PDB file of C-alpha atoms and ligand atoms in Angstrom:
ATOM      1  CA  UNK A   3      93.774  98.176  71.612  1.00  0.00           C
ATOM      2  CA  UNK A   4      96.080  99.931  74.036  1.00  0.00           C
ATOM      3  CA  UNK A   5      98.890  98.690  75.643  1.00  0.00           C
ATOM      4  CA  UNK A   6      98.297  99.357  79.434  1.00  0.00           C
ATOM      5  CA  UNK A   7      96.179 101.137  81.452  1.00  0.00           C
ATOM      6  CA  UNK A   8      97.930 104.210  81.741  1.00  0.00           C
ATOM      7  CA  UNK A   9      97.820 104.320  77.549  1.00  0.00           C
ATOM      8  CA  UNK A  10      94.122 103.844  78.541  1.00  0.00           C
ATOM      9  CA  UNK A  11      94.245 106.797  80.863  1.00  0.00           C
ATOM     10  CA  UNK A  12      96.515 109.161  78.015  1.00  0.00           C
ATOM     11  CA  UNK A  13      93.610 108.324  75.812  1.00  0.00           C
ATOM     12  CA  UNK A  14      90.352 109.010  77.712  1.00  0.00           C
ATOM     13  CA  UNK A  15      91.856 112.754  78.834  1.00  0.00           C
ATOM     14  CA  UNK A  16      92.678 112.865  75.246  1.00  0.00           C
ATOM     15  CA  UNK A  17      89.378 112.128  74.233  1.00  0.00           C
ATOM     16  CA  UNK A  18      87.631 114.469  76.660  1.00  0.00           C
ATOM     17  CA  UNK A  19      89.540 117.293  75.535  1.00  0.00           C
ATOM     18  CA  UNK A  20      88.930 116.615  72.037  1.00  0.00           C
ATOM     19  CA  UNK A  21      85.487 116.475  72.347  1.00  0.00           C
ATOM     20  CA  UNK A  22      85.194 119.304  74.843  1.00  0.00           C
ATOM     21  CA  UNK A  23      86.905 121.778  72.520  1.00  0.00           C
ATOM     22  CA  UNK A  24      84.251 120.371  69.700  1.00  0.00           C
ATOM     23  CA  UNK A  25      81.548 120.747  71.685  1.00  0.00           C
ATOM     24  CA  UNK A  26      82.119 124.724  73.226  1.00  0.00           C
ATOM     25  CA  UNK A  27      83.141 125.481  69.805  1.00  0.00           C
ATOM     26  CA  UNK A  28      79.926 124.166  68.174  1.00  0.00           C
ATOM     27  CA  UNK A  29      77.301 124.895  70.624  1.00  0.00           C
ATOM     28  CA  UNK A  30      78.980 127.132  73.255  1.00  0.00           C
ATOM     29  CA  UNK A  31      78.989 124.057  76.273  1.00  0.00           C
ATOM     30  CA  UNK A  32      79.668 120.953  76.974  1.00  0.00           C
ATOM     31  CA  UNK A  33      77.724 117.813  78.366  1.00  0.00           C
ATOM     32  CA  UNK A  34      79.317 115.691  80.070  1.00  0.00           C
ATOM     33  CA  UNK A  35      78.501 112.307  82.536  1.00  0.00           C
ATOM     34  CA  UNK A  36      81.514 110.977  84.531  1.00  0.00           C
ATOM     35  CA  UNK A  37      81.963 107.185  85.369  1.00  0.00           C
ATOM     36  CA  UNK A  38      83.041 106.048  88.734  1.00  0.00           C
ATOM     37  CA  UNK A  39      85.638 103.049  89.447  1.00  0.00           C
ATOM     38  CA  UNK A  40      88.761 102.990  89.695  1.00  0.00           C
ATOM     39  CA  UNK A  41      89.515 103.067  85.720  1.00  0.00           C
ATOM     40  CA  UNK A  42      88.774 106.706  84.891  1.00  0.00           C
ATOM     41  CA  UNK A  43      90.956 108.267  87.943  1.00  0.00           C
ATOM     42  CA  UNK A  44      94.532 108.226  86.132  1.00  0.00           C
ATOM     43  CA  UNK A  45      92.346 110.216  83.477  1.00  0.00           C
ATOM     44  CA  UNK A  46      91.197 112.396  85.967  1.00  0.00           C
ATOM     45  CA  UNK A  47      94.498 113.289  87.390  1.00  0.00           C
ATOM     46  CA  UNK A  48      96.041 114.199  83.702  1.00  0.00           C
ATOM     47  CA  UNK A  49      92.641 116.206  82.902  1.00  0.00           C
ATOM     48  CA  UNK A  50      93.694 118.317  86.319  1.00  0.00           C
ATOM     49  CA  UNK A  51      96.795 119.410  85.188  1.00  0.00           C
ATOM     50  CA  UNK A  52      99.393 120.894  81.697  1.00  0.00           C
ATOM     51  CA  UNK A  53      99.193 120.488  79.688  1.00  0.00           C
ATOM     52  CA  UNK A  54      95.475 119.337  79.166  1.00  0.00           C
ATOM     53  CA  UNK A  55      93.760 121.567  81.865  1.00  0.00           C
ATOM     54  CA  UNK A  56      94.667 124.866  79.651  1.00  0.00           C
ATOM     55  CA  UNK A  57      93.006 123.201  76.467  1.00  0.00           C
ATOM     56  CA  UNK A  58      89.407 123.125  77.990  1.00  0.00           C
ATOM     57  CA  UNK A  59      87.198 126.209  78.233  1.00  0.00           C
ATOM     58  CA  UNK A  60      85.831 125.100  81.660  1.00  0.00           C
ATOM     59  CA  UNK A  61      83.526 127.619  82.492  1.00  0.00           C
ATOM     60  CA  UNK A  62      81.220 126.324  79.471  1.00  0.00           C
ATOM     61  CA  UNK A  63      81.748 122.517  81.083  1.00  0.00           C
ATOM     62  CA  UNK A  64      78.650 120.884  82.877  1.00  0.00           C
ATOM     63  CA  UNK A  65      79.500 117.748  84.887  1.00  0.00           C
ATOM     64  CA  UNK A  66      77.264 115.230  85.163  1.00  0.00           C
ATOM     65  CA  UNK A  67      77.483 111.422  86.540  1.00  0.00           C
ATOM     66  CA  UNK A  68      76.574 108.260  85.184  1.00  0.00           C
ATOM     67  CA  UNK A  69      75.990 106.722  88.942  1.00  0.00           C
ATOM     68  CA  UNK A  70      76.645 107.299  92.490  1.00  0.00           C
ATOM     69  CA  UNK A  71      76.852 105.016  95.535  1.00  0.00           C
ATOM     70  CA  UNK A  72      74.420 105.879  98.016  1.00  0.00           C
ATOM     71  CA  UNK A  73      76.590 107.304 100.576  1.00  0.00           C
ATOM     72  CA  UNK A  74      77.374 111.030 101.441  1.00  0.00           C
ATOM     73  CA  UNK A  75      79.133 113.178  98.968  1.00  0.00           C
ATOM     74  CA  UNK A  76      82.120 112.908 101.664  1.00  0.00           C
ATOM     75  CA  UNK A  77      82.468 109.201 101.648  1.00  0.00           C
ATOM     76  CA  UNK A  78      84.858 107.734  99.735  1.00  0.00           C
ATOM     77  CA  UNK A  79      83.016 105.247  98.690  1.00  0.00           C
ATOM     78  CA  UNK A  80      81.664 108.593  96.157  1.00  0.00           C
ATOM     79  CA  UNK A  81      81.756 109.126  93.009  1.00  0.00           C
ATOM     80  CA  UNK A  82      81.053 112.435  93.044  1.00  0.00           C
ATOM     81  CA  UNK A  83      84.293 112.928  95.781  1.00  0.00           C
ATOM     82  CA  UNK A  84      86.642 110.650  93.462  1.00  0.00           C
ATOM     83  CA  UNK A  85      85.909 113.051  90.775  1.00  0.00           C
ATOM     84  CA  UNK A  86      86.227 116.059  92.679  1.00  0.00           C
ATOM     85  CA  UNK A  87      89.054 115.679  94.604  1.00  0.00           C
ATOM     86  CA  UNK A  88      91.255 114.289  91.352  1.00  0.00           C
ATOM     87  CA  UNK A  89      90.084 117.179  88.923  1.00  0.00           C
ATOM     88  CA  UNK A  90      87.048 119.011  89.367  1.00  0.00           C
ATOM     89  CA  UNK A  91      88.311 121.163  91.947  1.00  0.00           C
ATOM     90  CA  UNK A  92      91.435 122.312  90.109  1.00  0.00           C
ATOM     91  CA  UNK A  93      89.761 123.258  87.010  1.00  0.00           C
ATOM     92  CA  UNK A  94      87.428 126.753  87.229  1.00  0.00           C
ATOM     93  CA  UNK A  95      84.189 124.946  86.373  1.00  0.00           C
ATOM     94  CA  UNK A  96      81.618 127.187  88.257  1.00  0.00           C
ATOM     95  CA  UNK A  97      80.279 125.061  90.935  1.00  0.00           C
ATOM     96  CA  UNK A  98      76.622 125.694  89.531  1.00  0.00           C
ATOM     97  CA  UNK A  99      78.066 123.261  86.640  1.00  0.00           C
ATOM     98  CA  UNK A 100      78.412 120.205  88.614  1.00  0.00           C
ATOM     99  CA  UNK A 101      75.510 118.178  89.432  1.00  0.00           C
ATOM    100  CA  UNK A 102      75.976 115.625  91.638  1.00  0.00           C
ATOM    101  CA  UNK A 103      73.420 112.526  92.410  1.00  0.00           C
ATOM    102  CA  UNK A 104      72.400 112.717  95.718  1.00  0.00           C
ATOM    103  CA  UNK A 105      73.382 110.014  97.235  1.00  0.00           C
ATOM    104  CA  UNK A 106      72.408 111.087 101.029  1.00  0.00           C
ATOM    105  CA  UNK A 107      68.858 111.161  99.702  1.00  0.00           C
ATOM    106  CA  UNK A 108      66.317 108.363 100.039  1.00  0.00           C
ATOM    107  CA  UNK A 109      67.040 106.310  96.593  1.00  0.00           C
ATOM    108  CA  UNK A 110      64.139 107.208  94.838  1.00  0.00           C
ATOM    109  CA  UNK A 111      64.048 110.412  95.735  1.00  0.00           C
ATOM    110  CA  UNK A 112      67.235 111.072  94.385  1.00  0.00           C
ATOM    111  CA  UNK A 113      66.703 109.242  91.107  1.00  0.00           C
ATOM    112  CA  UNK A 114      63.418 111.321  90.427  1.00  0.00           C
ATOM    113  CA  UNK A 115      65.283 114.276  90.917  1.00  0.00           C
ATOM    114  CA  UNK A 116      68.140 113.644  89.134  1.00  0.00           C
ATOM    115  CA  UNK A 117      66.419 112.924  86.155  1.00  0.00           C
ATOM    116  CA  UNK A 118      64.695 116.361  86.463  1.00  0.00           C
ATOM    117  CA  UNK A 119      67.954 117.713  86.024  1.00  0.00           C
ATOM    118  CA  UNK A 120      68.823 116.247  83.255  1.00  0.00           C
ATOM    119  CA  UNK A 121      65.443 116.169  81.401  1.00  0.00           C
ATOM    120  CA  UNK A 122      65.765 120.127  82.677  1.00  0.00           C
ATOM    121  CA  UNK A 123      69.146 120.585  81.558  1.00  0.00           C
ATOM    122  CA  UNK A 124      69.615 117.889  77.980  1.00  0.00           C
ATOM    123  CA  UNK A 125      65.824 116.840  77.036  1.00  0.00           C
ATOM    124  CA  UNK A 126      64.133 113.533  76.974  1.00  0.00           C
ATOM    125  CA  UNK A 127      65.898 111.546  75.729  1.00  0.00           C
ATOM    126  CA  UNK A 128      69.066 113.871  76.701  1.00  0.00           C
ATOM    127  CA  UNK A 129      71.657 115.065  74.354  1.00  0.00           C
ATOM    128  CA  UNK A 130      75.012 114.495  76.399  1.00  0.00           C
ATOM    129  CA  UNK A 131      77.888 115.921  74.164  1.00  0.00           C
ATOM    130  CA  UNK A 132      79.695 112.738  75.784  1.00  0.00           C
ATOM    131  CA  UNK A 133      78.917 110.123  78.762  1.00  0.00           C
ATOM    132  CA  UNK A 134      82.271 108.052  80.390  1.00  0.00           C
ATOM    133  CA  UNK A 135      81.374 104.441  81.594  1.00  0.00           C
ATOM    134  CA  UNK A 136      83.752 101.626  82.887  1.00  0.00           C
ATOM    135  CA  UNK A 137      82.859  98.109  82.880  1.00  0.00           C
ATOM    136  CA  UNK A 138      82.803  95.625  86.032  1.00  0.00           C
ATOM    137  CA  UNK A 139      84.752  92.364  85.910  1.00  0.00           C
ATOM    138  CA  UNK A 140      81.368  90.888  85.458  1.00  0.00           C
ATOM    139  CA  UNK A 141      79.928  92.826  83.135  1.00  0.00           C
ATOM    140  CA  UNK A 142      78.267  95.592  85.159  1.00  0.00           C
ATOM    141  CA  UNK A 143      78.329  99.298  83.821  1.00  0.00           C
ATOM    142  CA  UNK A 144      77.380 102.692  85.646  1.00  0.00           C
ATOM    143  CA  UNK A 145      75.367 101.017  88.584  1.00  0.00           C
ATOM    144  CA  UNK A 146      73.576  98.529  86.005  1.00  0.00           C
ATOM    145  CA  UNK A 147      74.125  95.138  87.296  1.00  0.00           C
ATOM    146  CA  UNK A 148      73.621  91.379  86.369  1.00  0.00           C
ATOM    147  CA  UNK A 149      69.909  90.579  87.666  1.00  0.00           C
ATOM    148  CA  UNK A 150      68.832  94.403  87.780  1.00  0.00           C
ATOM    149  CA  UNK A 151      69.030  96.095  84.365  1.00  0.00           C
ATOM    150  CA  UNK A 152      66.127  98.905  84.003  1.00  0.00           C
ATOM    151  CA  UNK A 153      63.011  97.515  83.351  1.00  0.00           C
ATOM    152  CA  UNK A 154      61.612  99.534  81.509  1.00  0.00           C
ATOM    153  CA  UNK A 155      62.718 102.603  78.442  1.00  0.00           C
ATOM    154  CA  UNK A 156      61.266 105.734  79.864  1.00  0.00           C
ATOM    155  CA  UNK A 157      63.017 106.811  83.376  1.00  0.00           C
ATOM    156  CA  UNK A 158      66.185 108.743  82.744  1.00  0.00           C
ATOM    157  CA  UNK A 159      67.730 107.507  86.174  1.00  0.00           C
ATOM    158  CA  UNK A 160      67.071 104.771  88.418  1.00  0.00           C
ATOM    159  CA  UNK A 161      67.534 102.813  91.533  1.00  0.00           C
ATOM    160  CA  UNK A 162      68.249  99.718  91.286  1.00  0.00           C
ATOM    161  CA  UNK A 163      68.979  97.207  94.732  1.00  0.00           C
ATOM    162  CA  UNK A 164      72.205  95.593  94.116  1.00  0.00           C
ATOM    163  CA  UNK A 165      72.123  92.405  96.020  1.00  0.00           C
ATOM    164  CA  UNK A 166      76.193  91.803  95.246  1.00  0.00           C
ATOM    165  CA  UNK A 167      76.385  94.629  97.285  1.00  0.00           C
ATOM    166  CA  UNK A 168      73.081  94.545  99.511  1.00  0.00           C
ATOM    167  CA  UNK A 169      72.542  98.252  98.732  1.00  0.00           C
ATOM    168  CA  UNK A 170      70.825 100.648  96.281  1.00  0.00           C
ATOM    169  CA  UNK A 171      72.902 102.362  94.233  1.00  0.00           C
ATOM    170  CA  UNK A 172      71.956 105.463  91.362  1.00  0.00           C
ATOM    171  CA  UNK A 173      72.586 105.017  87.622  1.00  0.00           C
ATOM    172  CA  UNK A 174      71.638 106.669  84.463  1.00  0.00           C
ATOM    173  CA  UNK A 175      69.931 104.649  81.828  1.00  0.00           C
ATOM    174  CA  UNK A 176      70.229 103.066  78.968  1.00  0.00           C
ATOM    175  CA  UNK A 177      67.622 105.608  77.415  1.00  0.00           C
ATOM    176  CA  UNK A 178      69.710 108.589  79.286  1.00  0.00           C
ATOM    177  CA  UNK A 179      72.899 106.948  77.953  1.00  0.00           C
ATOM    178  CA  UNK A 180      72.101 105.636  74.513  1.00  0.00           C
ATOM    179  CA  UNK A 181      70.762 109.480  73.513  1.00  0.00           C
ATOM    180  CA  UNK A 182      74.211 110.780  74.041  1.00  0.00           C
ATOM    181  CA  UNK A 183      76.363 111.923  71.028  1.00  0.00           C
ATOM    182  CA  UNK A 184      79.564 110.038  72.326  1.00  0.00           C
ATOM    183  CA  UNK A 185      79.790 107.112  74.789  1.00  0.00           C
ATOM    184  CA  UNK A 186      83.346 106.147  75.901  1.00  0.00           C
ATOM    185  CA  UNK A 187      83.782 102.964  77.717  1.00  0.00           C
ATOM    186  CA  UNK A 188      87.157 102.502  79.233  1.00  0.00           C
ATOM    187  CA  UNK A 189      88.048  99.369  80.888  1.00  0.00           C
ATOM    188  CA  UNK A 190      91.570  97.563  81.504  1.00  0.00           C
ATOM    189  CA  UNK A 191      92.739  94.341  83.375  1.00  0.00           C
ATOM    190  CA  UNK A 192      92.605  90.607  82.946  1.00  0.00           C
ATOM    191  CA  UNK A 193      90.404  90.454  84.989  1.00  0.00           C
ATOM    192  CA  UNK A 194      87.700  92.163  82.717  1.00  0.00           C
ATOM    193  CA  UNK A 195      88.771  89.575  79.766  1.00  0.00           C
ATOM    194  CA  UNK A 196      85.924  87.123  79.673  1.00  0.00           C
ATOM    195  CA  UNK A 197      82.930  89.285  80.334  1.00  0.00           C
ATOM    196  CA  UNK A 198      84.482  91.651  77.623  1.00  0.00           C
ATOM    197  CA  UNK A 199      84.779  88.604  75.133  1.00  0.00           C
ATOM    198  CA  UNK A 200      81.170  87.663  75.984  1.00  0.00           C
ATOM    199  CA  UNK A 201      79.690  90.736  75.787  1.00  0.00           C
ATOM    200  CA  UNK A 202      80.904  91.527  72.664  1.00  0.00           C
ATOM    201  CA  UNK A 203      81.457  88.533  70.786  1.00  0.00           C
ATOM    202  CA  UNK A 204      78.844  86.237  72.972  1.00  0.00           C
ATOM    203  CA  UNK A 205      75.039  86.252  72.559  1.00  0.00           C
ATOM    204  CA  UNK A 206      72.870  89.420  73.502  1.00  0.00           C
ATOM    205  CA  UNK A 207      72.086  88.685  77.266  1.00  0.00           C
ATOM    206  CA  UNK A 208      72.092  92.047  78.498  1.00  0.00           C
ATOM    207  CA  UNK A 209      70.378  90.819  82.087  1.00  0.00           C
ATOM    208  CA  UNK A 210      74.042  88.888  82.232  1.00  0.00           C
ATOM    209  CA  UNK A 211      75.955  91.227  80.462  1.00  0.00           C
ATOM    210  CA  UNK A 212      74.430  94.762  81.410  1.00  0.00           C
ATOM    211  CA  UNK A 213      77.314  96.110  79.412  1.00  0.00           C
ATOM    212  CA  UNK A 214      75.858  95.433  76.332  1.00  0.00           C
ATOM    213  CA  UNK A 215      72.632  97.647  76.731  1.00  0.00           C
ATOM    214  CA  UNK A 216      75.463 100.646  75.664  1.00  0.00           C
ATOM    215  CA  UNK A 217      74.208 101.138  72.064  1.00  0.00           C
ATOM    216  CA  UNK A 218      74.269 104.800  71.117  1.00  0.00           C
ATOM    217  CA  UNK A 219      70.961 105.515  69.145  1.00  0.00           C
ATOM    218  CA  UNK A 220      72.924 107.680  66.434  1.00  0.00           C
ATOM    219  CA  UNK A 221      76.239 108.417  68.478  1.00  0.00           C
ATOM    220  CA  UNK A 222      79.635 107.461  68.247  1.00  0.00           C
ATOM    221  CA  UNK A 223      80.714 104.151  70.617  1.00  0.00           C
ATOM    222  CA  UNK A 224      84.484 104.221  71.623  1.00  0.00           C
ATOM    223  CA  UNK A 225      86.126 101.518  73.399  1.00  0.00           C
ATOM    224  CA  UNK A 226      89.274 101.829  75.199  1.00  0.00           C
ATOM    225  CA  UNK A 227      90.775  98.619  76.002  1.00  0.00           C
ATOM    226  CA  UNK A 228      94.197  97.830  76.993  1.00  0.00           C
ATOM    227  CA  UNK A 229      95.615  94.035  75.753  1.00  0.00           C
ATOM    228  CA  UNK A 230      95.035  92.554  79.096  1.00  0.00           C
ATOM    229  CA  UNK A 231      91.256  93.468  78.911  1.00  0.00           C
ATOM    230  CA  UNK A 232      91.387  92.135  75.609  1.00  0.00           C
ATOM    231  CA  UNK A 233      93.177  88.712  75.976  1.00  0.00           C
ATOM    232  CA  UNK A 234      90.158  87.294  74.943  1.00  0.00           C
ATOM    233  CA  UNK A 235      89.015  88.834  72.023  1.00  0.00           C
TER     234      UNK A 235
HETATM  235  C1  LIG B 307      81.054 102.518  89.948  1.00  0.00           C
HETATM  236  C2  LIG B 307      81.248 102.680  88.475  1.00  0.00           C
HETATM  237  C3  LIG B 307      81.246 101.327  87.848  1.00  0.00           C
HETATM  238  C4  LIG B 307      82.632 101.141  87.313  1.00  0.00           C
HETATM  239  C5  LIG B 307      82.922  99.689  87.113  1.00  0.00           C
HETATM  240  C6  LIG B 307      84.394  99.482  86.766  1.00  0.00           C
HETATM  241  O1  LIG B 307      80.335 103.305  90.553  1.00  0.00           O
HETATM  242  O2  LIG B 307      81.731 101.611  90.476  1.00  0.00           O
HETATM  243  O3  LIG B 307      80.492 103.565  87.875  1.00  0.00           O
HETATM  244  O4  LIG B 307      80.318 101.118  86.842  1.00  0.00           O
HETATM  245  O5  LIG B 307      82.769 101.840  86.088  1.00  0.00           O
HETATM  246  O6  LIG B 307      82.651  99.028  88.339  1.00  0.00           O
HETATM  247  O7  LIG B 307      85.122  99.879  87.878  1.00  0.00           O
HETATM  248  P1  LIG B 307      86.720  99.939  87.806  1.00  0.00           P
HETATM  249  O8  LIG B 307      87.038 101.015  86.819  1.00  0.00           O
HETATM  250  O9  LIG B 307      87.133 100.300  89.217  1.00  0.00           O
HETATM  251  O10 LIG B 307      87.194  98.582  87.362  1.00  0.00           O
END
């Protein structure tokens, strides 16, 4: 458990580094899905700059996301932007590398094609070296939320209607996400406690509790919780 949520951010830049530098050195690249929210940013910011942007090879980097809002890549209501505008653009990751959901693109559409991508780029089920997720106050992770998990364990990506939201938004899956070789779930903030005590210490109810669909086939889980996140543990 970390102490506050800029511990949590010190550790997740840590972590990508770590298993960036594992990764190119083993295999010559690096997978990688980003999370959205608000949670990863701080992360973001320290991954742009020393001393951590000289300790990644990013040309051998490929960004991926774990969802996207479906607005344009210029909204800030993007993913894709958040992440671009805090570190992606001050790093030397070819722009070939990143590969964006399209958001602008009729839901489906975009969902099928993203999953081409990725089935293209890391199999079926895909072999990311390392997928990012946050957790909603209520449980929700990547664009899976209460009352529309997946229904089913063979699309990659899909396209769910959020009704909290009245909108469709575009999320990898748990197949997509559960393949990976590291999954890193940051989250921080009393107001997280409860659905973090009930996901993990409650009863499997993953239609409640999306979160708890994140079970790496043979990866590595990390949590990174700060105390207020876990004043209910
Ligand atoms: C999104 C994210 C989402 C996020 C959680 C937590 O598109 O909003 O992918 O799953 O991780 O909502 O968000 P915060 O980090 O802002 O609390």
């Amino acid at each position: 458990m970390l102490e506050s949520l800029d511990d949590v951010a010190q550790a997740l830049a840590d972590q990508f580094v770590v298993d960036a530098q594992a990764a190119v050195g083993e295999r010559g690249h690096f997978y990688v899905a980003l999370a959205g929210g608000s949670t990863p940013r701080p992360a973001y910011k320290l991954l742009a700059r020393e001393p951590r942007i000289d300790k990644v090879q990013w040309k051998d980097v490929f960004i991926y996301f774990g969802d996207e809002r479906c607005v344009p890549p210029h909204d800030d209501q993007s993913n894709y932007k958040a992440a671009n505008e805090t570190f992606l653009t001050a790093t030397n990751i070819p722009l070939e590398n990143i590969h964006r959901m399209k958001g602008e693109d009729d839901p489906q559409t975009a969902a099928a094609q993203y999953a081409q991508i990725v089935r293209r780029d890391l199999g079926d089920p895909p072999r990311f070296d390392l997928i990012l997720l946050g957790m909603g106050p209520e449980g929700h992770t990547a664009s899976m939320f209460p009352g529309s998990v997946p229904s089913n364990d063979t699309n990659l990506v899909d396209a769910p209607f959020v009704a909290k939201f009245g909108t469709y938004r575009l999320t990898l899956t748990p197949r997509a996400i559960n393949a990976a070789r590291h999954v890193v779930i940051a989250t921080a903030g009393e107001e997280k406690a409860q659905a973090l005590a009930a996901a993990l210490h409650g009863a499997y109810d993953p239609n409640t509790y999306p979160i708890q669909l994140i079970r790496p086939v043979d990866g590595r889980l990390t949590w990174l919780v700060d105390r207020t996140a876990a004043g209910q543990l």
